[in-house]
Amino acid sequence: MDTQALALSLPLIGWTAHSAYLAQRLTAARRDPLTGLRTRAGWTARAERIIRRHRDAVVLLLDLDDFKNLNDAHGHAAGDVALTATAERLTAWCGRQGIAGRIGGDEFVAIIRTSAGPDLDSLTSALHRPLAYSGRRLPLYVSVGSCRLADLPVRSLSDALAAADSAMYAAKGKAGRRGTRTLSH
């Protein structure tokens, strides 16, 4: 290769390498490094597509109960185990019918393509199984709120998330063990 051809190809090689680097960074930004779940941006893009195609989809919002106390009492490594276990259990529950995401801290989201998808009670049971950590079994409780898109006057992700959030806080407020609430109109 002559000098002139090499000089002309170097910017192209640099641009190609930089483009590959940026693509990798974008992909990584759409996945939570701890749980492997989609981040807010990645989950939202997929959820919007599901909403356009599936009129009877169900949106869920989940929050780990007493997460700060778990971290304070058992350390941040125990908190990481709780987050990872929640992600794994939620992903398994969604299966091929939906997708799960972590939108920050101890908050998770999911969307299931059909209301005939997996049972919410089975999700709550799976999420509330104790965690094995350092030879101990730590309790795990998660409040879950859900919203069927078909129940909304206008099918939008933001409205579904707001309704699921209200239902989740209603679940947090009920007496006894945490559970699942569905917003009903």
mmCIF file with all atom_site columns, N, CA, C and O in Angstrom, residues 14-46:
data_model
loop_
_atom_site.group_PDB
_atom_site.id
_atom_site.type_symbol
_atom_site.label_atom_id
_atom_site.label_alt_id
_atom_site.label_comp_id
_atom_site.label_asym_id
_atom_site.label_entity_id
_atom_site.label_seq_id
_atom_site.pdbx_PDB_ins_code
_atom_site.Cartn_x
_atom_site.Cartn_y
_atom_site.Cartn_z
_atom_site.occupancy
_atom_site.B_iso_or_equiv
_atom_site.pdbx_formal_charge
_atom_site.auth_seq_id
_atom_site.auth_comp_id
_atom_site.auth_asym_id
_atom_site.auth_atom_id
_atom_site.pdbx_PDB_model_num
ATOM 1   N N  . GLY A 1 14 ? -10.197 5.061  11.542 1.00 0.00 ? 14 GLY A N  1
ATOM 2   C CA . GLY A 1 14 ? -10.486 5.717  12.825 1.00 0.00 ? 14 GLY A CA 1
ATOM 3   C C  . GLY A 1 14 ? -11.968 5.921  13.043 1.00 0.00 ? 14 GLY A C  1
ATOM 4   O O  . GLY A 1 14 ? -12.499 5.681  14.131 1.00 0.00 ? 14 GLY A O  1
ATOM 5   N N  . TRP A 1 15 ? -12.685 6.340  12.002 1.00 0.00 ? 15 TRP A N  1
ATOM 6   C CA . TRP A 1 15 ? -14.125 6.563  12.100 1.00 0.00 ? 15 TRP A CA 1
ATOM 7   C C  . TRP A 1 15 ? -14.843 5.246  12.374 1.00 0.00 ? 15 TRP A C  1
ATOM 8   O O  . TRP A 1 15 ? -15.755 5.177  13.203 1.00 0.00 ? 15 TRP A O  1
ATOM 9   N N  . THR A 1 16 ? -14.427 4.180  11.707 1.00 0.00 ? 16 THR A N  1
ATOM 10  C CA . THR A 1 16 ? -15.044 2.866  11.901 1.00 0.00 ? 16 THR A CA 1
ATOM 11  C C  . THR A 1 16 ? -14.834 2.388  13.346 1.00 0.00 ? 16 THR A C  1
ATOM 12  O O  . THR A 1 16 ? -15.770 1.914  13.987 1.00 0.00 ? 16 THR A O  1
ATOM 13  N N  . ALA A 1 17 ? -13.632 2.529  13.850 1.00 0.00 ? 17 ALA A N  1
ATOM 14  C CA . ALA A 1 17 ? -13.348 2.107  15.228 1.00 0.00 ? 17 ALA A CA 1
ATOM 15  C C  . ALA A 1 17 ? -14.153 2.940  16.222 1.00 0.00 ? 17 ALA A C  1
ATOM 16  O O  . ALA A 1 17 ? -14.717 2.409  17.185 1.00 0.00 ? 17 ALA A O  1
ATOM 17  N N  . HIS A 1 18 ? -14.236 4.239  15.991 1.00 0.00 ? 18 HIS A N  1
ATOM 18  C CA . HIS A 1 18 ? -14.990 5.115  16.884 1.00 0.00 ? 18 HIS A CA 1
ATOM 19  C C  . HIS A 1 18 ? -16.482 4.782  16.830 1.00 0.00 ? 18 HIS A C  1
ATOM 20  O O  . HIS A 1 18 ? -17.153 4.752  17.872 1.00 0.00 ? 18 HIS A O  1
ATOM 21  N N  . SER A 1 19 ? -17.006 4.502  15.653 1.00 0.00 ? 19 SER A N  1
ATOM 22  C CA . SER A 1 19 ? -18.420 4.136  15.521 1.00 0.00 ? 19 SER A CA 1
ATOM 23  C C  . SER A 1 19 ? -18.720 2.848  16.281 1.00 0.00 ? 19 SER A C  1
ATOM 24  O O  . SER A 1 19 ? -19.755 2.730  16.940 1.00 0.00 ? 19 SER A O  1
ATOM 25  N N  . ALA A 1 20 ? -17.831 1.874  16.190 1.00 0.00 ? 20 ALA A N  1
ATOM 26  C CA . ALA A 1 20 ? -18.022 0.615  16.915 1.00 0.00 ? 20 ALA A CA 1
ATOM 27  C C  . ALA A 1 20 ? -18.001 0.858  18.419 1.00 0.00 ? 20 ALA A C  1
ATOM 28  O O  . ALA A 1 20 ? -18.806 0.290  19.163 1.00 0.00 ? 20 ALA A O  1
ATOM 29  N N  . TYR A 1 21 ? -17.120 1.712  18.876 1.00 0.00 ? 21 TYR A N  1
ATOM 30  C CA . TYR A 1 21 ? -17.032 2.063  20.296 1.00 0.00 ? 21 TYR A CA 1
ATOM 31  C C  . TYR A 1 21 ? -18.323 2.733  20.767 1.00 0.00 ? 21 TYR A C  1
ATOM 32  O O  . TYR A 1 21 ? -18.872 2.374  21.819 1.00 0.00 ? 21 TYR A O  1
ATOM 33  N N  . LEU A 1 22 ? -18.827 3.684  19.983 1.00 0.00 ? 22 LEU A N  1
ATOM 34  C CA . LEU A 1 22 ? -20.069 4.370  20.357 1.00 0.00 ? 22 LEU A CA 1
ATOM 35  C C  . LEU A 1 22 ? -21.254 3.418  20.377 1.00 0.00 ? 22 LEU A C  1
ATOM 36  O O  . LEU A 1 22 ? -22.112 3.510  21.257 1.00 0.00 ? 22 LEU A O  1
ATOM 37  N N  . ALA A 1 23 ? -21.308 2.506  19.420 1.00 0.00 ? 23 ALA A N  1
ATOM 38  C CA . ALA A 1 23 ? -22.401 1.526  19.383 1.00 0.00 ? 23 ALA A CA 1
ATOM 39  C C  . ALA A 1 23 ? -22.359 0.641  20.619 1.00 0.00 ? 23 ALA A C  1
ATOM 40  O O  . ALA A 1 23 ? -23.397 0.343  21.222 1.00 0.00 ? 23 ALA A O  1
ATOM 41  N N  . GLN A 1 24 ? -21.158 0.249  21.036 1.00 0.00 ? 24 GLN A N  1
ATOM 42  C CA . GLN A 1 24 ? -21.014 -0.562 22.245 1.00 0.00 ? 24 GLN A CA 1
ATOM 43  C C  . GLN A 1 24 ? -21.471 0.215  23.474 1.00 0.00 ? 24 GLN A C  1
ATOM 44  O O  . GLN A 1 24 ? -22.155 -0.323 24.343 1.00 0.00 ? 24 GLN A O  1
ATOM 45  N N  . ARG A 1 25 ? -21.110 1.465  23.569 1.00 0.00 ? 25 ARG A N  1
ATOM 46  C CA . ARG A 1 25 ? -21.514 2.302  24.700 1.00 0.00 ? 25 ARG A CA 1
ATOM 47  C C  . ARG A 1 25 ? -23.032 2.471  24.749 1.00 0.00 ? 25 ARG A C  1
ATOM 48  O O  . ARG A 1 25 ? -23.636 2.441  25.819 1.00 0.00 ? 25 ARG A O  1
ATOM 49  N N  . LEU A 1 26 ? -23.661 2.680  23.588 1.00 0.00 ? 26 LEU A N  1
ATOM 50  C CA . LEU A 1 26 ? -25.111 2.836  23.536 1.00 0.00 ? 26 LEU A CA 1
ATOM 51  C C  . LEU A 1 26 ? -25.794 1.553  23.994 1.00 0.00 ? 26 LEU A C  1
ATOM 52  O O  . LEU A 1 26 ? -26.742 1.589  24.777 1.00 0.00 ? 26 LEU A O  1
ATOM 53  N N  . THR A 1 27 ? -25.300 0.420  23.525 1.00 0.00 ? 27 THR A N  1
ATOM 54  C CA . THR A 1 27 ? -25.864 -0.859 23.946 1.00 0.00 ? 27 THR A CA 1
ATOM 55  C C  . THR A 1 27 ? -25.716 -1.034 25.452 1.00 0.00 ? 27 THR A C  1
ATOM 56  O O  . THR A 1 27 ? -26.652 -1.431 26.138 1.00 0.00 ? 27 THR A O  1
ATOM 57  N N  . ALA A 1 28 ? -24.548 -0.722 25.979 1.00 0.00 ? 28 ALA A N  1
ATOM 58  C CA . ALA A 1 28 ? -24.316 -0.861 27.415 1.00 0.00 ? 28 ALA A CA 1
ATOM 59  C C  . ALA A 1 28 ? -25.215 0.071  28.211 1.00 0.00 ? 28 ALA A C  1
ATOM 60  O O  . ALA A 1 28 ? -25.675 -0.276 29.296 1.00 0.00 ? 28 ALA A O  1
ATOM 61  N N  . ALA A 1 29 ? -25.487 1.263  27.695 1.00 0.00 ? 29 ALA A N  1
ATOM 62  C CA . ALA A 1 29 ? -26.330 2.226  28.400 1.00 0.00 ? 29 ALA A CA 1
ATOM 63  C C  . ALA A 1 29 ? -27.775 1.760  28.468 1.00 0.00 ? 29 ALA A C  1
ATOM 64  O O  . ALA A 1 29 ? -28.537 2.221  29.298 1.00 0.00 ? 29 ALA A O  1
ATOM 65  N N  . ARG A 1 30 ? -28.161 0.841  27.611 1.00 0.00 ? 30 ARG A N  1
ATOM 66  C CA . ARG A 1 30 ? -29.525 0.332  27.609 1.00 0.00 ? 30 ARG A CA 1
ATOM 67  C C  . ARG A 1 30 ? -29.690 -0.906 28.491 1.00 0.00 ? 30 ARG A C  1
ATOM 68  O O  . ARG A 1 30 ? -30.742 -1.492 28.555 1.00 0.00 ? 30 ARG A O  1
ATOM 69  N N  . ARG A 1 31 ? -28.606 -1.317 29.160 1.00 0.00 ? 31 ARG A N  1
ATOM 70  C CA . ARG A 1 31 ? -28.634 -2.456 30.074 1.00 0.00 ? 31 ARG A CA 1
ATOM 71  C C  . ARG A 1 31 ? -28.064 -2.044 31.419 1.00 0.00 ? 31 ARG A C  1
ATOM 72  O O  . ARG A 1 31 ? -27.049 -1.371 31.494 1.00 0.00 ? 31 ARG A O  1
ATOM 73  N N  . ASP A 1 32 ? -28.729 -2.448 32.485 1.00 0.00 ? 32 ASP A N  1
ATOM 74  C CA . ASP A 1 32 ? -28.240 -2.195 33.835 1.00 0.00 ? 32 ASP A CA 1
ATOM 75  C C  . ASP A 1 32 ? -27.070 -3.130 34.096 1.00 0.00 ? 32 ASP A C  1
ATOM 76  O O  . ASP A 1 32 ? -27.202 -4.348 33.923 1.00 0.00 ? 32 ASP A O  1
ATOM 77  N N  . PRO A 1 33 ? -25.921 -2.599 34.511 1.00 0.00 ? 33 PRO A N  1
ATOM 78  C CA . PRO A 1 33 ? -24.751 -3.464 34.691 1.00 0.00 ? 33 PRO A CA 1
ATOM 79  C C  . PRO A 1 33 ? -24.891 -4.500 35.804 1.00 0.00 ? 33 PRO A C  1
ATOM 80  O O  . PRO A 1 33 ? -24.293 -5.568 35.723 1.00 0.00 ? 33 PRO A O  1
ATOM 81  N N  . LEU A 1 34 ? -25.681 -4.239 36.822 1.00 0.00 ? 34 LEU A N  1
ATOM 82  C CA . LEU A 1 34 ? -25.827 -5.189 37.927 1.00 0.00 ? 34 LEU A CA 1
ATOM 83  C C  . LEU A 1 34 ? -26.785 -6.325 37.570 1.00 0.00 ? 34 LEU A C  1
ATOM 84  O O  . LEU A 1 34 ? -26.475 -7.495 37.744 1.00 0.00 ? 34 LEU A O  1
ATOM 85  N N  . THR A 1 35 ? -27.957 -5.974 37.058 1.00 0.00 ? 35 THR A N  1
ATOM 86  C CA . THR A 1 35 ? -28.995 -6.973 36.837 1.00 0.00 ? 35 THR A CA 1
ATOM 87  C C  . THR A 1 35 ? -29.056 -7.494 35.410 1.00 0.00 ? 35 THR A C  1
ATOM 88  O O  . THR A 1 35 ? -29.652 -8.541 35.161 1.00 0.00 ? 35 THR A O  1
ATOM 89  N N  . GLY A 1 36 ? -28.504 -6.743 34.469 1.00 0.00 ? 36 GLY A N  1
ATOM 90  C CA . GLY A 1 36 ? -28.598 -7.125 33.063 1.00 0.00 ? 36 GLY A CA 1
ATOM 91  C C  . GLY A 1 36 ? -29.922 -6.743 32.429 1.00 0.00 ? 36 GLY A C  1
ATOM 92  O O  . GLY A 1 36 ? -30.129 -6.952 31.233 1.00 0.00 ? 36 GLY A O  1
ATOM 93  N N  . LEU A 1 37 ? -30.838 -6.181 33.226 1.00 0.00 ? 37 LEU A N  1
ATOM 94  C CA . LEU A 1 37 ? -32.125 -5.762 32.680 1.00 0.00 ? 37 LEU A CA 1
ATOM 95  C C  . LEU A 1 37 ? -31.964 -4.494 31.851 1.00 0.00 ? 37 LEU A C  1
ATOM 96  O O  . LEU A 1 37 ? -30.992 -3.754 31.994 1.00 0.00 ? 37 LEU A O  1
ATOM 97  N N  . ARG A 1 38 ? -32.951 -4.229 31.046 1.00 0.00 ? 38 ARG A N  1
ATOM 98  C CA . ARG A 1 38 ? -32.957 -2.981 30.279 1.00 0.00 ? 38 ARG A CA 1
ATOM 99  C C  . ARG A 1 38 ? -33.092 -1.801 31.239 1.00 0.00 ? 38 ARG A C  1
ATOM 100 O O  . ARG A 1 38 ? -33.791 -1.891 32.237 1.00 0.00 ? 38 ARG A O  1
ATOM 101 N N  . THR A 1 39 ? -32.437 -0.707 30.899 1.00 0.00 ? 39 THR A N  1
ATOM 102 C CA . THR A 1 39 ? -32.588 0.521  31.668 1.00 0.00 ? 39 THR A CA 1
ATOM 103 C C  . THR A 1 39 ? -33.876 1.208  31.227 1.00 0.00 ? 39 THR A C  1
ATOM 104 O O  . THR A 1 39 ? -34.567 0.745  30.320 1.00 0.00 ? 39 THR A O  1
ATOM 105 N N  . ARG A 1 40 ? -34.174 2.332  31.829 1.00 0.00 ? 40 ARG A N  1
ATOM 106 C CA . ARG A 1 40 ? -35.399 3.070  31.500 1.00 0.00 ? 40 ARG A CA 1
ATOM 107 C C  . ARG A 1 40 ? -35.507 3.324  29.996 1.00 0.00 ? 40 ARG A C  1
ATOM 108 O O  . ARG A 1 40 ? -36.545 3.070  29.388 1.00 0.00 ? 40 ARG A O  1
ATOM 109 N N  . ALA A 1 41 ? -34.433 3.818  29.376 1.00 0.00 ? 41 ALA A N  1
ATOM 110 C CA . ALA A 1 41 ? -34.479 4.138  27.944 1.00 0.00 ? 41 ALA A CA 1
ATOM 111 C C  . ALA A 1 41 ? -34.709 2.892  27.103 1.00 0.00 ? 41 ALA A C  1
ATOM 112 O O  . ALA A 1 41 ? -35.550 2.886  26.195 1.00 0.00 ? 41 ALA A O  1
ATOM 113 N N  . GLY A 1 42 ? -33.975 1.842  27.382 1.00 0.00 ? 42 GLY A N  1
ATOM 114 C CA . GLY A 1 42 ? -34.125 0.615  26.605 1.00 0.00 ? 42 GLY A CA 1
ATOM 115 C C  . GLY A 1 42 ? -35.479 -0.037 26.794 1.00 0.00 ? 42 GLY A C  1
ATOM 116 O O  . GLY A 1 42 ? -36.093 -0.530 25.850 1.00 0.00 ? 42 GLY A O  1
ATOM 117 N N  . TRP A 1 43 ? -35.955 -0.054 28.043 1.00 0.00 ? 43 TRP A N  1
ATOM 118 C CA . TRP A 1 43 ? -37.256 -0.665 28.323 1.00 0.00 ? 43 TRP A CA 1
ATOM 119 C C  . TRP A 1 43 ? -38.384 0.145  27.702 1.00 0.00 ? 43 TRP A C  1
ATOM 120 O O  . TRP A 1 43 ? -39.307 -0.416 27.115 1.00 0.00 ? 43 TRP A O  1
ATOM 121 N N  . THR A 1 44 ? -38.299 1.453  27.822 1.00 0.00 ? 44 THR A N  1
ATOM 122 C CA . THR A 1 44 ? -39.360 2.321  27.302 1.00 0.00 ? 44 THR A CA 1
ATOM 123 C C  . THR A 1 44 ? -39.533 2.133  25.794 1.00 0.00 ? 44 THR A C  1
ATOM 124 O O  . THR A 1 44 ? -40.667 2.046  25.296 1.00 0.00 ? 44 THR A O  1
ATOM 125 N N  . ALA A 1 45 ? -38.440 2.077  25.069 1.00 0.00 ? 45 ALA A N  1
ATOM 126 C CA . ALA A 1 45 ? -38.519 1.896  23.615 1.00 0.00 ? 45 ALA A CA 1
ATOM 127 C C  . ALA A 1 45 ? -39.233 0.590  23.274 1.00 0.00 ? 45 ALA A C  1
ATOM 128 O O  . ALA A 1 45 ? -40.104 0.556  22.398 1.00 0.00 ? 45 ALA A O  1
ATOM 129 N N  . ARG A 1 46 ? -38.879 -0.495 23.965 1.00 0.00 ? 46 ARG A N  1
ATOM 130 C CA . ARG A 1 46 ? -39.537 -1.786 23.708 1.00 0.00 ? 46 ARG A CA 1
ATOM 131 C C  . ARG A 1 46 ? -40.989 -1.769 24.156 1.00 0.00 ? 46 ARG A C  1
ATOM 132 O O  . ARG A 1 46 ? -41.871 -2.300 23.481 1.00 0.00 ? 46 ARG A O  1
#
